[in-house]
Short mmCIF file of C-alpha atoms in Angstrom, two decimals:
data_model
loop_
_atom_site.label_atom_id
_atom_site.label_comp_id
_atom_site.label_asym_id
_atom_site.label_seq_id
_atom_site.Cartn_x
_atom_site.Cartn_y
_atom_site.Cartn_z
CA UNK M 24 70.93 78.18 92.35
CA UNK M 25 72.99 77.83 89.49
CA UNK M 26 76.31 80.12 91.11
CA UNK M 27 75.90 77.49 94.30
CA UNK M 28 75.93 74.77 91.91
CA UNK M 29 78.81 76.03 89.90
CA UNK M 30 80.89 77.07 94.17
CA UNK M 31 80.13 73.60 94.81
CA UNK M 32 81.70 71.99 91.38
CA UNK M 33 84.55 74.39 91.81
CA UNK M 34 85.12 73.09 95.56
CA UNK M 35 85.42 69.64 94.20
CA UNK M 36 87.52 69.90 91.45
CA UNK M 37 89.97 71.89 93.44
CA UNK M 38 90.04 69.47 95.90
CA UNK M 39 90.93 66.26 93.37
CA UNK M 40 92.81 68.42 91.63
CA UNK M 41 94.80 68.88 95.11
CA UNK M 42 94.36 65.60 96.42
CA UNK M 43 96.26 64.09 93.02
CA UNK M 44 98.84 66.63 92.62
CA UNK M 45 99.81 66.22 96.29
CA UNK M 46 97.52 63.92 98.45
CA UNK M 47 96.40 65.62 101.78
CA UNK M 48 98.37 68.95 101.56
CA UNK M 49 97.58 69.30 98.06
CA UNK M 50 94.03 69.23 99.00
CA UNK M 51 93.95 71.80 101.65
CA UNK M 52 96.21 74.22 99.99
CA UNK M 53 94.08 74.03 96.31
CA UNK M 54 91.07 74.72 98.49
CA UNK M 55 92.62 77.80 99.92
CA UNK M 56 93.27 78.95 96.38
CA UNK M 57 89.78 78.10 95.15
CA UNK M 58 88.60 80.82 98.28
CA UNK M 59 89.97 83.15 96.75
CA UNK M 60 87.89 82.37 93.84
CA UNK M 61 84.84 82.79 96.15
CA UNK M 62 86.21 86.18 97.44
CA UNK M 63 86.96 87.65 94.81
CA UNK M 64 85.54 86.20 91.81
CA UNK M 65 81.85 85.36 93.79
CA UNK M 66 81.78 88.00 95.73
CA UNK M 67 81.17 86.16 98.82
CA UNK M 68 82.15 86.95 102.04
CA UNK M 69 84.94 84.57 104.06
CA UNK M 70 84.05 82.12 106.58
CA UNK M 71 85.71 80.93 109.73
CA UNK M 72 88.34 78.52 109.33
CA UNK M 73 88.21 75.89 111.46
CA UNK M 74 91.26 76.82 114.10
CA UNK M 75 90.27 74.72 116.52
CA UNK M 76 90.29 71.32 114.90
CA UNK M 77 93.61 72.32 113.20
CA UNK M 78 95.01 72.87 116.92
CA UNK M 79 93.63 69.69 117.73
CA UNK M 80 95.35 67.81 115.19
CA UNK M 81 98.73 69.26 115.34
CA UNK M 82 99.01 68.16 119.17
CA UNK M 83 97.73 64.54 118.02
CA UNK M 84 101.00 64.66 115.54
CA UNK M 85 103.20 66.11 117.32
CA UNK M 86 102.60 63.47 120.31
CA UNK M 87 102.15 60.42 117.93
CA UNK M 88 105.95 61.98 116.13
CA UNK M 89 107.32 62.03 119.25
CA UNK M 90 105.88 58.23 120.36
CA UNK M 91 107.29 57.09 117.17
CA UNK M 92 110.08 59.03 117.40
CA UNK M 93 111.23 57.51 121.08
CA UNK M 94 110.32 54.20 119.63
CA UNK M 95 107.44 53.87 121.65
CA UNK M 96 105.60 52.58 118.61
CA UNK M 97 108.23 49.85 117.62
CA UNK M 98 107.59 48.89 121.51
CA UNK M 99 103.82 48.29 120.76
CA UNK M 100 104.35 46.78 117.37
CA UNK M 101 106.29 44.05 119.14
CA UNK M 102 103.74 43.26 121.57
CA UNK M 103 101.19 43.05 119.06
CA UNK M 104 103.14 40.50 116.72
CA UNK M 105 103.75 38.25 120.00
CA UNK M 106 100.07 37.97 120.72
CA UNK M 107 99.12 37.96 116.84
CA UNK M 108 101.85 34.82 117.02
CA UNK M 109 100.30 33.24 119.73
CA UNK M 110 96.76 32.36 118.33
CA UNK M 111 97.53 31.56 114.40
CA UNK M 112 94.60 29.45 114.18
CA UNK M 113 92.31 32.18 114.99
CA UNK M 114 93.89 35.56 112.90
CA UNK M 115 90.60 36.07 111.51
CA UNK M 116 89.47 37.42 114.48
CA UNK M 117 92.58 37.93 116.41
CA UNK M 118 94.49 40.52 114.19
CA UNK M 119 91.15 42.58 113.38
CA UNK M 120 90.66 43.10 117.42
CA UNK M 121 94.67 43.54 118.01
CA UNK M 122 94.72 46.43 115.04
CA UNK M 123 91.28 47.95 116.77
CA UNK M 124 93.26 48.13 120.27
CA UNK M 125 96.27 49.57 118.86
CA UNK M 126 94.31 51.94 116.44
CA UNK M 127 92.65 53.04 118.73
CA UNK M 128 95.29 53.85 121.43
CA UNK M 129 97.67 55.44 118.74
CA UNK M 130 94.74 57.01 116.35
CA UNK M 131 96.36 56.24 113.17
CA UNK M 132 95.67 53.37 111.19
CA UNK M 133 99.48 53.32 109.53
CA UNK M 134 100.17 50.99 112.22
CA UNK M 135 98.03 48.63 110.54
CA UNK M 136 101.27 48.86 108.24
CA UNK M 137 103.86 47.18 110.74
CA UNK M 138 101.24 44.41 111.45
CA UNK M 139 100.21 43.52 108.02
CA UNK M 140 103.49 41.18 107.48
CA UNK M 141 103.18 39.00 110.64
CA UNK M 142 99.19 39.07 110.16
CA UNK M 143 100.53 37.59 106.28
CA UNK M 144 103.13 35.47 107.85
CA UNK M 145 101.01 33.74 110.57
CA UNK M 146 98.04 33.20 108.54
CA UNK M 147 100.20 31.33 105.85
CA UNK M 148 102.04 28.90 108.93
CA UNK M 149 97.93 28.47 109.73
CA UNK M 150 97.00 27.14 106.48
CA UNK M 151 94.81 30.04 106.27
CA UNK M 152 94.70 32.20 103.21
CA UNK M 153 95.88 35.55 104.11
CA UNK M 154 93.31 37.31 102.44
CA UNK M 155 90.77 36.64 104.69
CA UNK M 156 92.73 38.39 107.67
CA UNK M 157 94.32 40.77 106.36
CA UNK M 158 90.67 41.98 104.57
CA UNK M 159 89.19 41.99 107.62
CA UNK M 160 92.26 43.98 109.77
CA UNK M 161 92.76 46.50 107.10
CA UNK M 162 89.11 47.65 106.81
CA UNK M 163 88.56 47.23 110.80
CA UNK M 164 91.84 49.63 110.77
CA UNK M 165 89.56 52.36 109.82
CA UNK M 166 86.62 51.20 111.57
CA UNK M 167 89.24 52.09 115.09
CA UNK M 168 90.28 55.13 113.36
CA UNK M 169 86.48 57.04 114.07
CA UNK M 170 86.51 56.11 117.74
CA UNK M 171 89.49 57.05 118.46
CA UNK M 172 90.22 60.12 120.63
CA UNK M 173 93.45 60.19 119.51
CA UNK M 174 92.98 60.36 115.42
CA UNK M 175 92.44 63.70 113.90
CA UNK M 176 89.29 62.80 112.12
CA UNK M 177 87.68 61.85 115.20
CA UNK M 178 89.15 64.94 116.77
CA UNK M 179 87.82 67.22 113.95
CA UNK M 180 84.27 65.38 114.32
CA UNK M 181 84.20 65.78 117.96
CA UNK M 182 85.42 69.56 117.27
CA UNK M 183 81.69 69.82 115.12
CA UNK M 184 79.67 68.12 117.31
CA UNK M 185 80.33 69.84 120.65
CA UNK M 186 79.19 73.77 118.72
CA UNK M 187 76.02 71.59 118.30
CA UNK M 188 76.04 70.19 122.12
CA UNK M 189 77.42 66.77 121.38
CA UNK M 190 79.63 65.47 124.10
CA UNK M 191 82.87 62.87 123.25
CA UNK M 192 80.86 60.79 125.64
CA UNK M 193 77.78 60.99 123.80
CA UNK M 194 79.93 60.29 119.99
CA UNK M 195 81.56 57.08 121.67
CA UNK M 196 78.07 55.86 123.20
CA UNK M 197 76.61 55.20 119.45
CA UNK M 198 80.70 54.40 117.25
CA UNK M 199 82.41 52.98 119.60
CA UNK M 200 79.87 49.58 120.14
CA UNK M 201 78.92 50.16 116.61
CA UNK M 202 82.88 49.38 115.59
CA UNK M 203 83.19 46.67 117.81
CA UNK M 204 80.05 44.30 116.42
CA UNK M 205 80.89 45.65 113.09
CA UNK M 206 84.41 44.34 113.43
CA UNK M 207 83.42 40.91 115.09
CA UNK M 208 80.78 40.47 112.00
CA UNK M 209 83.17 41.59 109.29
CA UNK M 210 85.45 38.34 110.64
CA UNK M 211 82.87 35.76 110.72
CA UNK M 212 82.07 37.50 107.20
CA UNK M 213 85.78 36.73 106.17
CA UNK M 214 85.62 33.36 107.38
CA UNK M 215 82.89 32.07 105.66
CA UNK M 216 82.36 34.29 102.57
CA UNK M 217 84.61 33.36 99.39
CA UNK M 218 86.50 30.10 98.85
CA UNK M 219 88.30 28.53 101.40
CA UNK M 220 90.59 26.47 99.17
CA UNK M 221 93.84 26.26 101.86
CA UNK M 222 96.83 27.37 100.64
CA UNK M 223 99.34 25.21 98.82
CA UNK M 224 103.49 24.79 98.52
CA UNK M 225 103.86 26.15 95.18
CA UNK M 226 101.84 29.28 96.26
CA UNK M 227 104.68 30.13 98.55
CA UNK M 228 107.78 31.85 98.35
CA UNK M 229 109.95 29.73 101.12
CA UNK M 230 112.80 32.34 102.72
CA UNK M 231 114.05 31.62 106.01
CA UNK M 232 112.78 33.41 109.38
CA UNK M 233 114.97 35.33 111.33
CA UNK M 234 113.93 35.88 114.43
CA UNK M 235 115.57 38.77 116.06
CA UNK M 236 114.24 39.75 119.55
CA UNK M 237 114.34 43.31 119.65
CA UNK M 238 115.36 45.34 123.06
CA UNK M 239 113.55 48.17 124.58
CA UNK M 240 114.23 49.95 127.49
CA UNK M 241 112.28 50.79 130.05
CA UNK M 242 111.94 54.84 129.49
CA UNK M 243 110.45 53.52 126.18
CA UNK M 244 108.34 51.66 127.90
CA UNK M 245 107.29 54.44 130.62
CA UNK M 246 106.61 56.43 127.70
CA UNK M 247 104.25 54.24 125.83
CA UNK M 248 101.89 54.06 129.37
CA UNK M 249 102.24 57.63 129.51
CA UNK M 250 101.07 58.28 126.18
CA UNK M 251 98.13 55.86 126.79
CA UNK M 252 97.62 57.00 129.99
CA UNK M 253 96.73 60.52 128.27
CA UNK M 254 94.34 59.00 126.10
CA UNK M 255 92.68 57.06 128.98
CA UNK M 256 92.26 61.15 130.41
CA UNK M 257 90.62 62.58 127.54
CA UNK M 258 88.39 59.28 127.29
CA UNK M 259 87.70 59.88 130.90
CA UNK M 260 86.70 63.80 130.47
CA UNK M 261 85.07 62.91 127.47
CA UNK M 262 82.82 60.79 128.93
CA UNK M 263 82.61 62.25 131.96
CA UNK M 264 82.55 66.42 131.75
CA UNK M 265 80.70 66.78 134.86
CA UNK M 266 84.67 65.92 136.22
CA UNK M 267 85.90 69.26 133.94
CA UNK M 268 87.04 72.09 135.91
CA UNK M 269 84.97 74.92 135.96
CA UNK M 270 85.98 78.93 136.29
CA UNK M 271 84.14 82.39 137.26
CA UNK M 272 84.84 84.64 134.76
CA UNK M 273 82.91 88.14 134.66
CA UNK M 274 80.21 86.81 136.79
CA UNK M 275 80.11 83.80 134.60
CA UNK M 276 81.08 79.82 135.17
CA UNK M 277 82.68 79.03 132.26
CA UNK M 278 84.55 74.92 132.04
CA UNK M 279 87.20 73.90 130.18
CA UNK M 280 86.29 72.14 126.39
CA UNK M 281 86.83 68.84 125.22
CA UNK M 282 89.07 70.70 122.64
CA UNK M 283 91.28 72.29 124.97
CA UNK M 284 91.32 68.72 127.06
CA UNK M 285 92.53 66.74 123.94
CA UNK M 286 95.70 68.88 123.79
CA UNK M 287 96.60 69.92 126.86
CA UNK M 288 97.41 65.76 127.61
CA UNK M 289 98.24 65.39 124.09
CA UNK M 290 101.39 67.92 125.22
CA UNK M 291 101.40 65.89 128.20
CA UNK M 292 102.17 62.65 127.18
CA UNK M 293 104.99 65.02 124.76
CA UNK M 294 106.32 66.50 127.92
CA UNK M 295 107.17 63.05 129.81
CA UNK M 296 108.69 61.28 126.75
CA UNK M 297 111.17 63.99 125.92
CA UNK M 298 111.73 63.98 129.54
CA UNK M 299 112.30 60.80 129.65
CA UNK M 300 114.74 60.25 126.10
CA UNK M 301 116.94 62.76 124.54
CA UNK M 302 115.20 63.00 120.85
CA UNK M 303 116.27 65.02 118.39
CA UNK M 304 113.44 67.68 117.22
CA UNK M 305 113.81 66.98 113.75
CA UNK M 306 112.91 63.03 114.43
CA UNK M 307 109.98 64.29 115.64
CA UNK M 308 108.81 66.13 112.64
CA UNK M 309 110.10 64.02 110.14
CA UNK M 310 108.20 61.12 111.39
CA UNK M 311 105.48 59.29 109.78
CA UNK M 312 102.56 60.47 112.09
CA UNK M 313 103.86 63.65 112.25
CA UNK M 314 103.63 64.21 108.86
CA UNK M 315 100.75 62.21 108.06
CA UNK M 316 99.01 64.82 111.19
CA UNK M 317 100.31 67.88 109.14
CA UNK M 318 98.62 66.32 106.04
CA UNK M 319 95.20 65.91 107.82
CA UNK M 320 95.57 69.47 108.97
CA UNK M 321 95.52 70.75 105.31
CA UNK M 322 92.96 68.56 104.41
CA UNK M 323 90.81 70.50 107.45
CA UNK M 324 92.08 73.80 107.12
CA UNK M 325 91.53 74.21 103.48
CA UNK M 326 88.37 72.68 102.60
CA UNK M 327 86.81 73.47 105.85
CA UNK M 328 87.66 77.14 105.62
CA UNK M 329 86.50 77.07 101.46
CA UNK M 330 83.06 74.83 102.77
CA UNK M 331 82.71 77.74 105.36
CA UNK M 332 83.06 80.27 102.97
CA UNK M 333 79.87 78.68 100.01
CA UNK M 334 77.71 77.40 102.73
CA UNK M 335 77.52 80.12 105.16
CA UNK M 336 77.07 82.14 102.47
CA UNK M 337 73.90 84.28 103.06
CA UNK M 338 72.12 83.37 100.03
CA UNK M 339 73.35 79.77 99.68
CA UNK M 340 72.37 78.63 103.15
CA UNK M 341 69.29 79.94 102.25
CA UNK M 342 68.94 77.00 99.40
CA UNK M 343 70.34 75.15 101.86
CA UNK M 344 68.29 75.20 104.15
CA UNK M 345 64.73 76.27 101.80
CA UNK M 346 65.20 73.82 99.32
CA UNK M 347 67.89 70.92 99.10
CA UNK M 348 67.22 70.90 103.32
CA UNK M 349 63.87 70.40 102.97
CA UNK M 350 64.66 67.80 100.12
CA UNK M 351 67.23 65.95 102.60
CA UNK M 352 65.18 65.99 105.78
CA UNK M 353 61.97 64.04 104.40
CA UNK M 354 64.26 61.11 102.57
CA UNK M 355 67.39 61.56 105.32
CA UNK M 356 68.73 58.47 103.95
CA UNK M 357 70.08 60.55 100.98
CA UNK M 358 72.97 61.58 102.89
CA UNK M 359 74.59 58.71 103.63
CA UNK M 360 75.09 57.92 99.39
CA UNK M 361 76.00 61.67 99.27
CA UNK M 362 78.73 60.49 101.95
CA UNK M 363 79.94 57.39 100.97
CA UNK M 364 79.99 58.80 97.48
CA UNK M 365 82.16 61.49 98.12
CA UNK M 366 84.68 59.08 100.85
CA UNK M 367 84.48 57.24 97.71
CA UNK M 368 86.53 60.07 95.52
CA UNK M 369 88.38 61.62 98.69
CA UNK M 370 89.35 58.63 100.62
CA UNK M 371 90.96 60.27 103.13
CA UNK M 372 88.10 60.04 106.50
CA UNK M 373 89.52 63.51 107.76
CA UNK M 374 89.04 65.40 104.15
CA UNK M 375 86.10 64.00 103.92
CA UNK M 376 84.67 64.99 107.00
CA UNK M 377 86.01 68.69 106.72
CA UNK M 378 83.96 68.71 103.68
CA UNK M 379 80.66 66.29 104.21
CA UNK M 380 80.29 67.28 108.33
CA UNK M 381 79.35 71.37 107.70
CA UNK M 382 77.54 70.83 104.72
CA UNK M 383 75.04 67.67 106.59
CA UNK M 384 75.05 70.06 109.36
CA UNK M 385 73.95 73.20 107.39
CA UNK M 386 71.04 70.98 106.12
CA UNK M 387 69.55 70.50 109.41
CA UNK M 388 69.96 67.08 109.84
CA UNK M 389 70.36 65.70 113.55
CA UNK M 390 74.23 65.90 114.89
CA UNK M 391 73.66 62.21 116.35
CA UNK M 392 72.32 60.94 112.76
CA UNK M 393 75.35 61.69 111.34
CA UNK M 394 76.60 60.20 114.27
CA UNK M 395 74.98 56.86 113.86
CA UNK M 396 76.30 56.93 110.16
CA UNK M 397 79.92 58.53 110.72
CA UNK M 398 81.24 54.58 109.07
CA UNK M 399 80.42 55.89 105.93
CA UNK M 400 83.34 57.65 105.89
CA UNK M 401 85.33 54.39 105.81
CA UNK M 402 83.79 54.41 101.84
CA UNK M 403 87.36 54.53 100.33
CA UNK M 404 88.10 51.15 99.67
CA UNK M 405 86.92 51.17 95.89
CA UNK M 406 89.57 53.06 94.56
CA UNK M 407 92.71 51.41 96.00
CA UNK M 408 94.83 54.08 97.17
CA UNK M 409 95.19 53.49 100.80
CA UNK M 410 98.57 52.19 101.41
CA UNK M 411 97.44 49.89 103.85
CA UNK M 412 95.16 48.10 100.83
CA UNK M 413 98.25 48.52 98.43
CA UNK M 414 100.65 47.02 100.86
CA UNK M 415 97.94 43.85 102.23
CA UNK M 416 98.08 43.12 98.54
CA UNK M 417 101.84 43.44 97.92
CA UNK M 418 102.38 41.15 101.16
CA UNK M 419 100.55 37.93 100.44
CA UNK M 420 102.98 35.40 98.66
CA UNK M 421 99.70 32.98 97.63
CA UNK M 422 98.16 36.19 95.23
CA UNK M 423 94.89 36.53 96.31
CA UNK M 424 94.69 39.05 97.98
CA UNK M 425 93.69 41.86 94.91
CA UNK M 426 92.85 45.54 95.50
CA UNK M 427 89.44 44.61 94.75
CA UNK M 428 89.38 42.09 97.30
CA UNK M 429 88.22 45.12 99.82
CA UNK M 430 85.39 46.37 98.27
CA UNK M 431 82.50 43.61 98.77
CA UNK M 432 83.87 43.04 102.86
CA UNK M 433 84.36 46.79 103.29
CA UNK M 434 80.75 47.73 101.82
CA UNK M 435 79.00 44.44 104.12
CA UNK M 436 81.16 46.56 107.08
CA UNK M 437 79.68 50.06 106.21
CA UNK M 438 76.06 49.30 105.46
CA UNK M 439 76.65 46.77 109.04
CA UNK M 440 77.77 49.88 110.91
CA UNK M 441 74.92 52.35 109.61
CA UNK M 442 72.26 49.85 110.49
CA UNK M 443 74.18 48.89 114.14
CA UNK M 444 74.50 52.47 114.59
CA UNK M 445 70.91 53.33 113.86
CA UNK M 446 69.50 50.24 116.10
CA UNK M 447 72.20 52.07 119.05
CA UNK M 448 70.44 55.62 118.18
CA UNK M 449 67.07 54.34 118.85
CA UNK M 450 67.96 52.36 121.80
CA UNK M 451 70.15 54.71 123.91
CA UNK M 452 67.29 57.69 122.92
CA UNK M 453 68.87 59.68 120.93
#
């Protein structure tokens, strides 16, 4: 037992050191270095690397990066800005809804970074504290991320759940309505909770608005539609797996898996955009989305591989099942607190998932139990290190949005999501 604890401590220290040194990339690299310690120092047999999850994340990163390189992301942001500016008085509800749709469709919470200046400006014009819509929108981006089939964290979770007989349709049947209900209740919370003082003239830095209407070619618009249709294709096969083509291989019927479907459709969107426009491939590889995906790739590869080595070692597996597992199974809500604490420290949803999902599954926790509480991966607002949080703070001309402004609404959203998630789980009979 003592050796097992030491191994876990080394794993946590390696991941934290990696995150502090070089973010998600460092997280993966240092975790792989810790793998050497486990193999040569503790004589643990090497576990299996999460190759499938890595391939999915790579395909998502290339597809999103291609869309960004073609100007498709800029076009989506332009459309979103027009909708947000059209309903200024309802911005606390409209902005999160728009952010939700765009994060769900594109698969990256960073698209909220492009929308935050528009949200802040529109709120001030409507004499609404920017803090309210900004807080609701940033937290909503995280909620939507764990529903999106084009998000690396979601792709990893679904790839693991597939091994436990859980389809994307089953996953989304709980996670998607949970996120939508939580988003709406969060907007209500941000509307009524806190001081309601109006924005004063002295708080606003008056700078002239320069309206520039960008132009987007027909090819850019077609590329965006192609990408979104590919996401719809992934959702269709995920919700209706009986549509999957089947083949006879050595007398056995074999069907495509969701992990393969995700990759096929993501690369299909890339092919369409490459045919529509001449793109410098270096622009794709250097795009923010692709770079984030590469970081997420390592954040899954390193901790996931290290976790497989530690938690699948025969002696450790016995401890997990016979000692820790029985305690957790008798008091399962402890898993919620455990995942939340790790998410608070690690911050990245993908990295947290790669660490905690294998642990939770090895404890014998039912897969759908984890699905119901999956939004606890979003307890990443306590330590203000998320770009979306820091940018929102810097944007608020009134100075009322602070790094700590997201803590109370954030915990409200997580608690609501867990309650709604388990309620839906019970109603659906999972």
